[in-house]
Coordinates of N, CA and C in Angstrom, one line a residue:
X1 N 13.1 -7.9 22.8 CA 12.1 -8.6 22.4 C 11.1 -7.7 24.1
X2 N 10.4 -6.8 23.5 CA 9.7 -5.8 24.0 C 7.8 -6.1 24.4
X3 N 7.5 -5.7 25.2 CA 5.8 -5.7 25.0 C 5.3 -4.1 25.4
X4 N 5.0 -3.7 24.2 CA 4.2 -2.7 25.1 C 2.2 -3.2 25.2
X5 N 2.0 -2.5 26.7 CA 0.6 -2.4 25.8 C -0.2 -2.1 25.0
X6 N -0.9 -2.2 24.9 CA -2.4 -1.7 23.4 C -3.7 -0.7 23.9
X7 N -4.0 0.0 23.1 CA -5.2 0.7 24.3 C -6.1 0.8 23.1
X8 N -7.4 0.6 23.1 CA -8.4 1.1 21.7 C -9.9 1.0 22.2
X9 N -10.1 2.4 22.2 CA -11.5 2.3 23.1 C -11.9 4.0 22.3
X10 N -13.6 4.1 22.9 CA -13.7 5.6 22.5 C -14.0 6.4 22.5
X11 N -13.3 5.8 23.9 CA -13.8 7.6 24.8 C -12.3 8.0 25.8
X12 N -12.1 9.2 25.4 CA -11.5 10.0 26.2 C -10.5 9.2 28.4
X13 N -11.7 9.3 28.4 CA -11.6 9.1 29.8 C -11.2 7.4 30.0
X14 N -11.4 7.0 29.2 CA -11.1 4.7 29.3 C -10.3 5.1 28.9
X15 N -9.7 5.8 27.8 CA -7.8 6.3 26.4 C -7.7 6.3 28.9
X16 N -7.5 7.6 29.0 CA -6.6 8.6 30.6 C -7.0 7.3 31.0
X17 N -7.4 6.6 31.8 CA -7.7 4.9 33.0 C -5.9 4.4 32.5
X18 N -6.4 4.1 31.1 CA -5.4 2.8 31.1 C -4.1 3.1 30.8
X19 N -3.9 4.9 30.6 CA -2.7 4.8 30.1 C -2.0 4.8 31.8
X20 N -3.1 5.8 32.6 CA -2.7 5.4 34.5 C -2.1 4.7 35.1
X21 N -3.3 3.7 34.0 CA -2.9 2.7 34.8 C -1.5 1.9 34.6
X22 N -1.2 2.1 33.3 CA 0.5 1.6 33.1 C 1.3 1.9 32.9
X23 N 1.3 3.4 33.2 CA 2.8 4.0 33.4 C 3.2 4.2 33.5
X24 N 3.4 3.6 35.2 CA 3.6 3.4 36.6 C 5.6 2.3 35.6
X25 N 4.4 1.3 35.1 CA 5.7 -0.2 34.7 C 5.5 -0.1 32.8
X26 N 5.8 1.0 32.1 CA 6.2 1.3 30.3 C 6.4 2.4 30.4
X27 N 7.3 2.3 29.4 CA 7.3 3.4 28.7 C 7.1 4.1 27.5
X28 N 6.2 2.9 27.0 CA 5.8 2.7 25.6 C 4.4 2.1 25.5
X29 N 3.4 3.4 25.0 CA 2.0 2.8 25.3 C 1.6 2.3 23.1
X30 N 1.0 1.8 23.2 CA 0.5 1.5 21.3 C -0.9 2.3 21.4
X31 N -1.4 3.3 20.7 CA -2.8 3.8 20.8 C -3.3 3.2 19.4
X32 N -4.5 2.1 18.7 CA -5.3 2.0 18.2 C -6.6 3.0 17.9
X33 N -6.0 3.4 16.4 CA -6.7 4.2 15.8 C -7.7 3.9 14.6
X34 N -8.9 3.8 14.8 CA -10.0 3.3 14.0 C -10.8 4.2 13.5
X35 N -11.5 3.9 11.9 CA -12.2 5.5 11.8 C -13.2 4.5 11.2
X36 N -13.8 3.8 11.6 CA -15.4 3.6 11.1 C -14.7 3.4 9.0
X37 N -14.1 2.9 9.3 CA -14.0 2.7 7.5 C -13.1 1.6 7.1
X38 N -11.9 2.0 7.9 CA -11.0 0.2 7.6 C -11.9 -1.1 7.9
X39 N -12.1 -0.6 9.1 CA -13.1 -1.4 9.9 C -14.5 -1.3 10.9
X40 N -15.3 -2.3 10.7 CA -16.4 -2.0 11.2 C -17.0 -1.2 12.6
X41 N -15.4 -0.7 13.8 CA -16.1 -0.2 14.7 C -15.3 1.8 14.6
X42 N -15.2 2.4 15.2 CA -14.8 3.8 15.2 C -14.2 3.8 17.0
X43 N -13.5 4.3 17.2 CA -12.4 4.8 17.9 C -12.8 5.9 18.3
X44 N -11.6 6.6 19.7 CA -11.2 7.9 19.7 C -10.0 8.1 18.8
X45 N -10.3 9.4 17.8 CA -9.4 9.9 17.1 C -8.4 11.1 17.1
X46 N -9.0 12.1 18.3 CA -8.5 13.4 18.3 C -7.2 12.5 19.4
X47 N -5.9 13.9 18.4 CA -4.5 12.7 19.3 C -4.6 13.8 20.5
X48 N -4.7 15.7 20.5 CA -4.5 16.4 20.7 C -4.9 16.2 22.3
X49 N -5.0 15.2 22.9 CA -5.7 14.8 24.2 C -4.3 14.5 24.9
X50 N -3.8 13.7 23.9 CA -2.5 12.6 24.1 C -1.0 13.9 24.4
X51 N -1.2 15.1 24.5 CA -0.3 15.8 24.4 C 0.5 15.8 26.2
X52 N -0.3 15.9 27.1 CA -0.2 15.8 28.3 C 0.9 14.6 28.5
X53 N 0.2 13.8 28.2 CA 1.5 12.6 28.7 C 2.4 11.8 27.2
X54 N 2.5 12.8 26.6 CA 3.8 11.9 24.9 C 5.6 12.8 25.9
X55 N 5.4 13.6 26.9 CA 6.7 13.9 26.6 C 7.3 12.7 27.5
X56 N 6.9 12.2 28.7 CA 7.2 11.0 29.3 C 7.2 9.4 28.5
X57 N 6.0 9.7 28.1 CA 5.6 8.3 27.3 C 6.2 7.9 26.2
X58 N 6.9 7.1 25.3 CA 6.4 6.4 24.0 C 5.5 6.4 23.8
X59 N 4.8 7.4 22.5 CA 3.8 6.7 21.9 C 3.6 6.4 20.7
X60 N 3.3 5.1 20.0 CA 2.9 4.8 18.4 C 1.2 4.6 18.4
X61 N 1.4 5.1 17.3 CA -0.4 5.3 16.8 C -0.6 4.0 15.1
X62 N -1.3 3.1 15.7 CA -1.4 2.7 14.9 C -2.6 3.1 14.0
X63 N -2.7 2.9 12.7 CA -3.2 3.9 12.2 C -4.8 2.9 11.1
X64 N -5.5 2.5 11.8 CA -6.8 1.3 11.3 C -7.4 2.2 10.4
X65 N -7.1 3.2 9.6 CA -7.8 3.7 9.1 C -8.0 4.4 7.1
X66 N -8.5 5.1 6.4 CA -8.6 5.4 5.5 C -7.3 6.7 4.9
X67 N -6.8 6.5 4.4 CA -5.5 7.8 3.7 C -5.1 7.7 5.1
X68 N -4.1 7.2 5.5 CA -3.5 7.1 6.9 C -2.4 8.2 6.6
X69 N -2.0 9.0 5.4 CA -1.5 9.6 5.9 C -1.6 11.4 6.3
X70 N -3.0 11.3 5.9 CA -3.5 12.5 6.3 C -3.1 12.4 8.1
X71 N -3.2 11.4 8.7 CA -3.1 11.5 10.3 C -1.6 11.6 10.6
X72 N -0.7 11.8 10.1 CA 0.6 11.5 10.3 C 0.7 13.1 11.4
X73 N 0.7 14.1 10.9 CA 0.8 15.6 11.2 C 0.4 15.4 12.1
X74 N -1.0 15.4 12.7 CA -2.1 16.1 13.8 C -1.7 15.2 15.2
X75 N -0.9 13.8 14.7 CA -0.1 12.8 15.9 C 0.8 13.0 16.0
X76 N 1.8 13.9 15.5 CA 2.8 14.7 15.1 C 3.1 15.4 16.1
X77 N 2.3 16.3 16.1 CA 2.2 17.7 16.9 C 1.1 17.0 18.4
X78 N 0.9 16.1 18.9 CA 0.8 15.7 19.8 C 2.0 15.0 20.8
X79 N 2.7 14.5 20.1 CA 3.8 14.3 20.3 C 3.6 12.9 20.0
X80 N 2.9 11.9 18.7 CA 3.6 10.7 18.6 C 4.8 10.6 18.4
X81 N 5.6 9.1 18.2 CA 6.8 9.6 17.5 C 7.4 7.9 17.4
X82 N 6.5 7.3 16.8 CA 5.4 6.2 16.1 C 5.1 5.6 14.9
X83 N 5.0 5.9 13.7 CA 3.8 5.9 13.2 C 3.6 4.3 12.5
X84 N 2.6 3.5 12.1 CA 1.9 2.5 11.8 C 1.3 2.5 11.0
X85 N 1.6 2.4 9.8 CA -0.1 2.7 8.8 C -0.3 1.3 8.0
X86 N -1.3 1.3 7.7 CA -1.8 0.0 6.9 C -1.4 0.1 5.8
X87 N -0.9 -1.2 4.8 CA -0.9 -0.9 3.6 C -2.0 -0.7 2.7
X88 N -3.4 -1.4 3.1 CA -4.5 -2.1 2.2 C -5.0 -0.3 2.1
X89 N -4.8 0.7 2.5 CA -5.6 2.1 2.5 C -4.9 2.9 2.6
X90 N -3.5 2.7 1.4 CA -2.5 3.9 1.4 C -2.5 4.0 0.2
X91 N -3.3 5.0 0.0 CA -2.6 5.2 -1.6 C -1.2 5.1 -2.5
X92 N -0.3 5.6 -1.4 CA 1.4 5.7 -1.7 C 1.7 5.4 -0.7
X93 N 2.3 4.1 -1.1 CA 3.4 3.8 0.0 C 4.5 4.4 0.8
X94 N 5.1 4.8 -0.9 CA 6.7 5.7 -0.7 C 6.5 7.1 0.0
X95 N 5.2 8.0 -0.4 CA 4.5 9.1 0.2 C 4.7 8.8 1.7
X96 N 3.4 8.3 2.0 CA 4.1 7.5 3.5 C 4.6 7.8 4.5
X97 N 6.3 7.1 3.7 CA 6.7 6.8 4.7 C 7.4 7.8 4.3
X98 N 8.2 8.4 3.5 CA 8.5 9.3 3.3 C 8.3 11.1 3.7
X99 N 6.8 10.7 3.9 CA 6.4 12.1 5.1 C 6.2 11.3 7.0
X100 N 5.8 10.4 7.4 CA 6.1 9.4 8.0 C 8.1 9.5 9.6
X101 N 8.8 9.4 8.2 CA 9.6 9.8 9.1 C 10.5 10.8 9.1
X102 N 9.9 12.0 8.8 CA 9.9 13.2 8.8 C 10.0 14.0 10.2
X103 N 8.8 13.3 10.8 CA 8.3 12.8 11.6 C 8.4 12.0 12.8
X104 N 8.7 11.1 12.8 CA 9.6 10.1 13.6 C 9.8 8.8 13.5
X105 N 9.1 7.7 13.8 CA 9.8 6.5 13.2 C 8.2 5.9 12.8
X106 N 8.7 4.9 11.5 CA 7.9 4.2 11.2 C 7.7 2.4 10.0
X107 N 6.6 2.6 9.9 CA 6.4 1.2 9.6 C 4.9 0.6 9.2
X108 N 4.9 -0.6 8.3 CA 4.3 -1.2 7.2 C 3.3 -1.8 8.4
X109 N 2.2 -2.0 8.4 CA 1.2 -3.3 8.3 C 0.4 -4.2 7.5
X110 N 0.5 -5.2 7.9 CA -0.6 -5.7 7.3 C -2.0 -6.4 7.7
X111 N -2.9 -6.1 7.9 CA -3.5 -6.9 8.6 C -4.0 -8.3 8.0
X112 N -5.3 -9.3 8.8 CA -4.9 -10.8 8.5 C -4.3 -10.8 7.3
X113 N -5.4 -10.2 6.7 CA -5.5 -11.4 5.4 C -5.0 -11.0 3.7
X114 N -4.1 -10.5 4.6 CA -3.0 -9.4 3.3 C -1.6 -9.9 3.6
X115 N -1.3 -10.2 2.2 CA -0.2 -10.8 1.5 C 1.2 -9.6 2.1
X116 N 1.7 -10.4 2.5 CA 3.6 -10.0 2.2 C 3.8 -8.7 1.1
X117 N 3.2 -9.7 0.2 CA 4.1 -9.1 -1.4 C 3.3 -7.2 -1.3
X118 N 1.8 -7.1 -0.2 CA 1.1 -5.8 -0.1 C 2.0 -5.5 -0.1
X119 N 3.1 -5.0 0.6 CA 4.1 -4.1 0.7 C 5.4 -4.0 -0.3
X120 N 5.1 -2.5 -0.7 CA 5.5 -2.2 -1.5 C 7.5 -1.3 -1.3
X121 N 7.0 -0.3 -0.2 CA 8.0 0.1 0.1 C 9.1 -0.7 0.2
X122 N 10.7 0.1 0.2 CA 11.7 -0.9 0.7 C 11.9 -1.2 2.4
X123 N 12.3 -2.0 2.6 CA 11.9 -3.2 4.2 C 12.5 -1.6 4.8
X124 N 13.9 -1.7 3.8 CA 15.5 -0.7 4.6 C 14.5 1.1 5.3
X125 N 13.4 1.3 4.5 CA 13.1 2.2 4.7 C 12.4 2.7 6.4
X126 N 11.7 1.1 6.8 CA 11.2 1.3 8.0 C 11.5 1.2 9.1
X127 N 11.0 0.9 10.3 CA 12.0 1.0 11.7 C 11.6 -0.3 11.7
X128 N 9.9 -1.1 11.8 CA 9.3 -2.5 11.7 C 8.3 -3.0 10.7
X129 N 7.8 -3.4 11.0 CA 6.7 -4.2 10.5 C 5.6 -5.0 11.3
X130 N 4.4 -4.5 11.3 CA 3.4 -4.6 11.7 C 2.6 -6.2 11.2
X131 N 2.4 -7.2 11.9 CA 1.8 -8.3 11.3 C 0.4 -8.6 12.3
X132 N -0.4 -7.9 12.7 CA -2.2 -8.7 12.5 C -1.4 -10.0 12.4
X133 N -2.4 -10.0 14.0 CA -2.2 -12.6 13.9 C -3.9 -12.0 14.4
X134 N -4.2 -11.0 13.7 CA -6.6 -10.6 13.9 C -6.4 -10.6 13.1
X135 N -8.0 -9.7 12.7 CA -8.4 -9.0 11.8 C -8.8 -8.5 12.6
X136 N -8.4 -7.1 12.3 CA -8.2 -5.6 12.9 C -9.6 -5.5 13.0
X137 N -9.3 -4.7 13.8 CA -11.4 -3.8 14.3 C -11.5 -4.1 16.0
X138 N -11.1 -4.9 16.5 CA -11.8 -4.8 17.3 C -10.7 -6.3 18.7
X139 N -10.4 -5.7 19.8 CA -9.5 -6.2 20.5 C -10.3 -7.1 21.2
X140 N -10.2 -8.0 22.1 CA -10.3 -9.3 22.6 C -10.2 -11.0 21.8
X141 N -10.2 -10.4 20.3 CA -10.2 -11.8 19.4 C -9.1 -12.7 19.3
X142 N -9.7 -14.1 19.1 CA -8.5 -14.9 19.2 C -7.9 -15.1 18.3
X143 N -5.9 -15.2 18.6 CA -4.8 -15.4 18.0 C -5.1 -16.8 16.6
X144 N -5.3 -16.4 16.0 CA -4.3 -16.7 14.1 C -3.3 -17.4 13.6
X145 N -3.1 -18.5 14.7 CA -1.5 -18.7 14.4 C -1.1 -19.6 13.4
X146 N -2.0 -19.4 11.7 CA -1.5 -19.1 10.6 C -1.2 -17.9 10.1
X147 N -1.1 -17.0 10.3 CA -1.0 -15.6 10.5 C 0.6 -15.2 10.1
X148 N 1.4 -15.8 11.1 CA 2.8 -16.4 12.0 C 3.9 -16.5 10.5
X149 N 2.7 -17.1 9.6 CA 3.5 -17.4 8.8 C 4.0 -16.3 8.1
X150 N 3.1 -14.9 8.1 CA 4.0 -14.2 7.2 C 5.3 -13.4 8.5
X151 N 5.6 -14.2 9.7 CA 6.8 -13.6 9.8 C 7.2 -14.5 9.8
X152 N 7.4 -15.8 9.4 CA 8.8 -16.6 9.4 C 9.2 -16.5 8.2
X153 N 8.1 -15.7 6.7 CA 8.9 -15.7 5.9 C 9.6 -13.6 5.9
X154 N 9.2 -13.3 5.9 CA 9.4 -11.6 6.5 C 11.8 -12.3 7.0
X155 N 11.0 -13.2 8.1 CA 12.1 -13.4 9.0 C 13.1 -13.8 8.2
X156 N 13.0 -14.2 7.3 CA 13.5 -15.2 6.8 C 14.7 -14.9 5.2
X157 N 14.1 -13.5 5.3 CA 14.5 -12.5 4.1 C 15.0 -10.9 4.8
X158 N 14.4 -10.5 6.0 CA 15.2 -9.8 6.4 C 15.8 -9.7 8.0
X159 N 16.0 -9.0 8.7 CA 16.3 -9.4 10.2 C 15.5 -7.8 10.3
X160 N 14.2 -7.2 10.2 CA 14.2 -5.5 10.3 C 13.0 -6.1 11.8
X161 N 12.9 -5.4 12.2 CA 12.0 -5.1 13.2 C 10.3 -6.1 13.6
X162 N 10.2 -6.6 13.6 CA 8.5 -7.1 13.2 C 7.7 -7.1 14.8
X163 N 7.1 -6.0 14.7 CA 5.3 -6.3 16.0 C 4.4 -6.8 15.7
X164 N 3.9 -7.9 16.7 CA 2.7 -8.8 16.3 C 1.9 -7.6 17.3
X165 N 0.1 -8.5 16.7 CA -1.0 -7.6 17.3 C -1.8 -8.4 17.1
X166 N -2.6 -9.2 18.2 CA -4.0 -9.3 18.2 C -3.0 -10.8 18.9
X167 N -4.3 -10.3 20.0 CA -4.8 -12.2 20.6 C -3.2 -12.3 21.3
X168 N -2.7 -11.8 21.8 CA -1.6 -11.8 22.4 C -1.6 -12.3 24.1
X169 N -0.9 -13.8 24.5 CA -1.5 -13.7 25.7 C 0.2 -14.8 26.0
X170 N -0.7 -15.1 27.3 CA 1.3 -15.9 27.7 C 1.4 -17.1 26.6
X171 N 0.2 -18.0 26.4 CA 0.6 -18.6 25.6 C 0.8 -18.4 24.2
X172 N 0.5 -17.6 23.7 CA 0.6 -17.0 22.1 C 1.8 -15.9 22.1
X173 N 2.0 -15.6 22.9 CA 3.5 -14.8 22.7 C 4.9 -16.0 22.3
X174 N 4.9 -16.0 23.1 CA 6.3 -17.9 22.8 C 6.2 -18.3 21.5
X175 N 4.8 -18.9 21.1 CA 4.9 -19.5 19.8 C 5.0 -17.6 18.2
X176 N 4.7 -17.0 18.5 CA 4.9 -15.5 18.1 C 6.8 -15.2 18.0
X177 N 6.9 -15.2 19.3 CA 8.7 -14.7 19.3 C 9.4 -15.6 18.3
X178 N 9.0 -17.3 18.9 CA 9.6 -18.0 18.1 C 10.1 -18.2 16.6
X179 N 8.5 -17.8 15.7 CA 8.2 -17.4 14.9 C 9.8 -15.6 13.6
X180 N 9.7 -15.1 14.9 CA 11.1 -14.6 14.8 C 9.9 -12.9 15.3
X181 N 9.4 -12.2 16.2 CA 8.5 -11.6 16.3 C 9.3 -10.8 16.9
X182 N 9.5 -9.7 17.8 CA 10.5 -9.2 18.7 C 9.4 -8.0 19.6
X183 N 8.9 -7.9 19.6 CA 7.7 -6.2 19.1 C 6.3 -7.2 19.8
X184 N 5.1 -6.8 20.6 CA 4.1 -7.7 21.6 C 3.2 -6.5 21.8
X185 N 2.7 -6.3 20.9 CA 1.5 -4.9 21.4 C 0.2 -5.7 22.1
X186 N 0.0 -5.7 22.7 CA -1.0 -6.4 24.3 C -2.6 -5.6 24.6
X187 N -3.0 -6.1 24.5 CA -4.4 -5.3 24.9 C -5.3 -5.9 26.3
X188 N -6.3 -7.0 25.6 CA -6.8 -7.7 26.6 C -5.9 -8.4 27.6
X189 N -4.9 -8.8 27.0 CA -4.3 -10.0 28.2 C -4.4 -9.0 29.2
X190 N -3.5 -8.4 28.9 CA -3.1 -7.2 29.9 C -4.1 -6.1 31.4
X191 N -4.5 -5.6 30.3 CA -5.9 -4.9 30.8 C -6.8 -5.3 31.5
X192 N -7.3 -6.4 31.1 CA -8.3 -7.7 31.9 C -7.6 -8.4 32.6
X193 N -6.5 -8.3 33.2 CA -5.8 -9.4 33.9 C -6.4 -8.6 35.6
X194 N -6.2 -9.3 36.8 CA -6.7 -9.1 37.4 C -5.3 -7.8 38.9
X195 N -4.0 -8.3 37.5 CA -2.7 -7.6 38.4 C -2.1 -7.3 37.4
X196 N -3.0 -5.8 35.9 CA -2.1 -6.0 35.0 C -0.3 -5.4 34.6
X197 N -0.1 -5.0 35.9 CA 1.8 -4.7 35.8 C 2.2 -6.2 35.8
X198 N 1.7 -7.1 36.6 CA 2.3 -8.8 37.2 C 2.2 -9.4 35.2
X199 N 1.1 -9.2 34.4 CA 1.0 -9.6 33.6 C 2.0 -9.3 33.0
X200 N 2.8 -8.0 32.9 CA 2.8 -7.4 31.9 C 4.0 -8.4 31.9
X201 N 5.1 -8.2 33.4 CA 6.3 -8.6 33.5 C 6.0 -10.1 33.1
X202 N 5.1 -10.7 33.4 CA 4.7 -12.4 32.9 C 5.2 -12.4 31.5
X203 N 4.8 -11.4 30.8 CA 4.7 -11.6 29.0 C 6.4 -11.0 28.2
X204 N 7.4 -10.4 29.5 CA 8.2 -9.2 29.0 C 9.3 -10.9 29.1
X205 N 8.3 -12.3 31.0 CA 9.8 -12.8 30.6 C 9.5 -14.0 30.0
X206 N 8.4 -14.6 29.0 CA 8.4 -15.1 27.6 C 9.5 -15.9 26.9
X207 N 9.5 -16.9 26.8 CA 10.0 -17.6 26.2 C 10.1 -18.2 24.9

């Protein structure tokens, strides 16, 4: 079981504050990238400033963007090690997976309304699958428990690691874990906590 602090921000100064806040207690950070086309929100899109941190921290980038393959090389050059691409805006999943495999670890992601059969690439070519438990676009949304049915279905047919993202807190992490998820991307619950480190540890110990 792994809990990964997630950052979704429009300005580098805010991203850096959050990296500095969590780096004493985590070795992995999830960065949300939204281009305004995939969802009605736009985040900070430049990978270059992250390079000062990527030697010490394992960064995964969650590409909620149009044509995610075009983002792979720039983020890899900045030191990102895992690439999570949404199938909804992907013209060729096989091509995306092949390119990402050359640069690091690869995962395909499904937005809230997207069915499992939208994944066309072989699961054996992936490090993991990401299941959104909200509709992508903004942090702080309410967890949608019905979306865990996708986790259950995947787990019934495969032992591939499953990451869930959206509305994860001390209560919802338990139900997500029971359905078969083992990696949890967490934003608001950690960063809006009075004690982010204590909350992180509490989430890690959830049953």
